[in-house]
C-alpha cells in the first residue's frame, strides 16, 4: 500500500505570495492532518480534515487554510506569505484521526 | 494543558552502545505517550505508544520505553544502537490517541559514531 505523498517536496516563494501544498493520503484513510515544523517552534498542529470537513484547528492565523476533496486528498494554502512561514509542512493521514502516518513533508522557503 | 520536555538536544553514541533518550511530561490526567522518529528528509514514524497497562512498552526497530508516573517520564531505550538509528526523536503527549491533541517535545538529535 502506497504511503502518504506530498507535493511539491521543495518550494521557494517570495514574501506576499501565496502557496498551495498537496497531500495524498494512504488509500482508505479519511482523515488528513497538517503540521508545521520549524526549528524554533517545533511541531505544531495546523488543522485536520475528515470527510471533506475541517474537524480540528490549531492556533494559526487565518492566512492558513485548507480543504479536502471527495477522494480524501487535501490541500493547504498559505496566503500573504511571511518570512516566518518558512518551515517543513507535514501531512499525516489516518483512518479516523488516530494512528497517524506521516508524509515526507514539503520544505517551504520564503525569501 | 500538557507539555513535554526532552532535556537532551543532541546525543552522540557509538554503534553497538546502549541508548536512552529522556522525555518528561506534564499533564494532569493519565497521558497518552508516544515516541516518533524522523530521519533526514522524511516524515515522522511512530516507534511506540503507551496508553495503559504494562509500563514497559515494546516498539519497532528494537526500541522500548518505560512509563514512570512518579517521575512523569517516558524514556526511550535501545540496548544496541545501529548506524541507521541516527535521526531525530520526538516524544509526544496527548489526552487521547488523536494526533490533533498531541504536544510534541522539541526533539533529540541522535548521532551514531562508527
PDB file of C-alpha atoms in Angstrom, chain A:
ATOM      1  CA  UNK A   1       0.000   0.000   0.000  1.00  0.00           C
ATOM      2  CA  UNK A   2       1.436   3.366  -1.001  1.00  0.00           C
ATOM      3  CA  UNK A   3       2.287   5.781   1.781  1.00  0.00           C
ATOM      4  CA  UNK A   4       1.361   9.408   2.220  1.00  0.00           C
ATOM      5  CA  UNK A   5       2.651  11.554  -0.607  1.00  0.00           C
ATOM      6  CA  UNK A   6       3.198  15.287  -0.544  1.00  0.00           C
ATOM      7  CA  UNK A   7       3.879  17.597  -3.443  1.00  0.00           C
ATOM      8  CA  UNK A   8       5.938  19.515  -4.077  1.00  0.00           C
ATOM      9  CA  UNK A   9       8.802  18.412  -1.860  1.00  0.00           C
ATOM     10  CA  UNK A  10      10.558  21.766  -2.031  1.00  0.00           C
ATOM     11  CA  UNK A  11       9.246  25.227  -2.725  1.00  0.00           C
ATOM     12  CA  UNK A  12      10.695  28.708  -2.752  1.00  0.00           C
ATOM     13  CA  UNK A  13       8.359  31.689  -2.615  1.00  0.00           C
ATOM     14  CA  UNK A  14       8.625  35.410  -2.086  1.00  0.00           C
ATOM     15  CA  UNK A  15       7.042  37.363   0.744  1.00  0.00           C
ATOM     16  CA  UNK A  16       3.479  38.362  -0.064  1.00  0.00           C
ATOM     17  CA  UNK A  17       2.870  35.483  -2.438  1.00  0.00           C
ATOM     18  CA  UNK A  18       0.567  32.607  -1.739  1.00  0.00           C
ATOM     19  CA  UNK A  19       1.273  28.888  -1.886  1.00  0.00           C
ATOM     20  CA  UNK A  20      -0.698  25.666  -2.159  1.00  0.00           C
ATOM     21  CA  UNK A  21       0.624  22.358  -0.873  1.00  0.00           C
ATOM     22  CA  UNK A  22      -0.894  18.989  -1.675  1.00  0.00           C
ATOM     23  CA  UNK A  23      -1.229  15.783   0.286  1.00  0.00           C
ATOM     24  CA  UNK A  24      -2.471  12.416  -0.915  1.00  0.00           C
ATOM     25  CA  UNK A  25      -3.327  10.125   1.997  1.00  0.00           C
ATOM     26  CA  UNK A  26      -2.994   6.378   2.216  1.00  0.00           C
ATOM     27  CA  UNK A  27      -5.779   4.701   0.312  1.00  0.00           C
ATOM     28  CA  UNK A  28      -8.825   4.299   2.521  1.00  0.00           C
ATOM     29  CA  UNK A  29      -7.761   6.930   5.040  1.00  0.00           C
ATOM     30  CA  UNK A  30     -10.341   9.650   5.523  1.00  0.00           C
ATOM     31  CA  UNK A  31      -8.540  11.913   7.967  1.00  0.00           C
ATOM     32  CA  UNK A  32      -5.762  14.252   6.918  1.00  0.00           C
ATOM     33  CA  UNK A  33      -3.901  16.460   9.366  1.00  0.00           C
ATOM     34  CA  UNK A  34      -1.363  19.164   8.669  1.00  0.00           C
ATOM     35  CA  UNK A  35       1.561  20.186  10.865  1.00  0.00           C
ATOM     36  CA  UNK A  36       4.170  22.920  10.680  1.00  0.00           C
ATOM     37  CA  UNK A  37       7.690  22.092  11.811  1.00  0.00           C
ATOM     38  CA  UNK A  38      10.231  24.846  12.493  1.00  0.00           C
ATOM     39  CA  UNK A  39      13.474  24.868  14.492  1.00  0.00           C
ATOM     40  CA  UNK A  40      12.099  27.491  16.848  1.00  0.00           C
ATOM     41  CA  UNK A  41       8.560  26.294  17.453  1.00  0.00           C
ATOM     42  CA  UNK A  42       8.951  22.584  16.778  1.00  0.00           C
ATOM     43  CA  UNK A  43       5.976  20.588  15.567  1.00  0.00           C
ATOM     44  CA  UNK A  44       2.666  22.397  15.686  1.00  0.00           C
ATOM     45  CA  UNK A  45      -0.751  21.195  14.632  1.00  0.00           C
ATOM     46  CA  UNK A  46      -2.420  23.266  11.912  1.00  0.00           C
ATOM     47  CA  UNK A  47      -5.727  21.550  11.153  1.00  0.00           C
ATOM     48  CA  UNK A  48      -7.433  18.266  10.447  1.00  0.00           C
ATOM     49  CA  UNK A  49      -9.908  17.345   7.773  1.00  0.00           C
ATOM     50  CA  UNK A  50     -12.214  14.371   7.887  1.00  0.00           C
ATOM     51  CA  UNK A  51     -14.629  13.521   5.102  1.00  0.00           C
ATOM     52  CA  UNK A  52     -14.168  16.940   3.483  1.00  0.00           C
ATOM     53  CA  UNK A  53     -14.903  18.838   6.719  1.00  0.00           C
ATOM     54  CA  UNK A  54     -12.471  20.671   8.938  1.00  0.00           C
ATOM     55  CA  UNK A  55     -12.779  18.876  12.240  1.00  0.00           C
ATOM     56  CA  UNK A  56      -9.988  20.430  14.304  1.00  0.00           C
ATOM     57  CA  UNK A  57      -7.951  23.576  14.032  1.00  0.00           C
ATOM     58  CA  UNK A  58      -4.751  24.676  15.692  1.00  0.00           C
ATOM     59  CA  UNK A  59      -3.736  28.143  16.725  1.00  0.00           C
ATOM     60  CA  UNK A  60      -2.678  29.651  13.409  1.00  0.00           C
ATOM     61  CA  UNK A  61      -3.825  32.839  11.672  1.00  0.00           C
ATOM     62  CA  UNK A  62      -6.481  32.817   9.003  1.00  0.00           C
ATOM     63  CA  UNK A  63      -3.822  33.041   6.290  1.00  0.00           C
ATOM     64  CA  UNK A  64      -3.513  29.314   6.723  1.00  0.00           C
ATOM     65  CA  UNK A  65      -6.385  27.383   5.239  1.00  0.00           C
ATOM     66  CA  UNK A  66      -7.076  24.014   3.789  1.00  0.00           C
ATOM     67  CA  UNK A  67      -9.583  21.782   2.164  1.00  0.00           C
ATOM     68  CA  UNK A  68     -10.211  18.156   1.479  1.00  0.00           C
ATOM     69  CA  UNK A  69     -11.648  16.629  -1.636  1.00  0.00           C
ATOM     70  CA  UNK A  70     -14.031  13.719  -2.005  1.00  0.00           C
ATOM     71  CA  UNK A  71     -11.112  11.371  -2.710  1.00  0.00           C
ATOM     72  CA  UNK A  72      -9.587  12.454   0.650  1.00  0.00           C
ATOM     73  CA  UNK A  73      -6.728  14.328  -0.987  1.00  0.00           C
ATOM     74  CA  UNK A  74      -6.059  17.539   0.846  1.00  0.00           C
ATOM     75  CA  UNK A  75      -4.565  20.890   0.010  1.00  0.00           C
ATOM     76  CA  UNK A  76      -3.186  23.523   2.317  1.00  0.00           C
ATOM     77  CA  UNK A  77      -2.979  27.151   1.314  1.00  0.00           C
ATOM     78  CA  UNK A  78      -0.984  29.959   2.849  1.00  0.00           C
ATOM     79  CA  UNK A  79      -1.723  33.467   1.642  1.00  0.00           C
ATOM     80  CA  UNK A  80       0.384  36.592   2.007  1.00  0.00           C
ATOM     81  CA  UNK A  81       3.492  34.656   2.879  1.00  0.00           C
ATOM     82  CA  UNK A  82       5.784  35.913   5.625  1.00  0.00           C
ATOM     83  CA  UNK A  83       9.407  35.003   6.275  1.00  0.00           C
ATOM     84  CA  UNK A  84       8.295  33.170   9.404  1.00  0.00           C
ATOM     85  CA  UNK A  85       6.230  30.781   7.328  1.00  0.00           C
ATOM     86  CA  UNK A  86       9.415  29.081   6.167  1.00  0.00           C
ATOM     87  CA  UNK A  87       9.064  25.583   7.530  1.00  0.00           C
ATOM     88  CA  UNK A  88       8.619  21.920   6.824  1.00  0.00           C
ATOM     89  CA  UNK A  89       4.922  21.231   6.357  1.00  0.00           C
ATOM     90  CA  UNK A  90       3.940  17.695   7.231  1.00  0.00           C
ATOM     91  CA  UNK A  91       0.783  15.905   6.318  1.00  0.00           C
ATOM     92  CA  UNK A  92      -0.473  12.866   8.200  1.00  0.00           C
ATOM     93  CA  UNK A  93      -3.290  10.541   7.281  1.00  0.00           C
ATOM     94  CA  UNK A  94      -5.285   8.121   9.359  1.00  0.00           C
ATOM     95  CA  UNK A  95      -8.459   6.130   9.175  1.00  0.00           C
ATOM     96  CA  UNK A  96     -10.295   8.276  11.692  1.00  0.00           C
ATOM     97  CA  UNK A  97      -7.813  10.710  13.262  1.00  0.00           C
ATOM     98  CA  UNK A  98      -5.654   8.398  15.334  1.00  0.00           C
ATOM     99  CA  UNK A  99      -2.710   6.172  14.343  1.00  0.00           C
ATOM    100  CA  UNK A 100      -1.294   8.785  12.035  1.00  0.00           C
ATOM    101  CA  UNK A 101       1.049   8.061   9.151  1.00  0.00           C
ATOM    102  CA  UNK A 102       3.198  10.976   8.094  1.00  0.00           C
ATOM    103  CA  UNK A 103       4.343  12.011   4.648  1.00  0.00           C
ATOM    104  CA  UNK A 104       7.879  13.233   3.888  1.00  0.00           C
ATOM    105  CA  UNK A 105       6.839  16.862   4.057  1.00  0.00           C
ATOM    106  CA  UNK A 106       7.110  19.941   1.866  1.00  0.00           C
ATOM    107  CA  UNK A 107      10.009  22.255   2.610  1.00  0.00           C
ATOM    108  CA  UNK A 108       8.804  25.840   2.073  1.00  0.00           C
ATOM    109  CA  UNK A 109      11.322  28.648   1.964  1.00  0.00           C
ATOM    110  CA  UNK A 110      10.057  32.231   1.922  1.00  0.00           C
ATOM    111  CA  UNK A 111      12.523  34.891   0.766  1.00  0.00           C
TER     112      UNK A 111
END
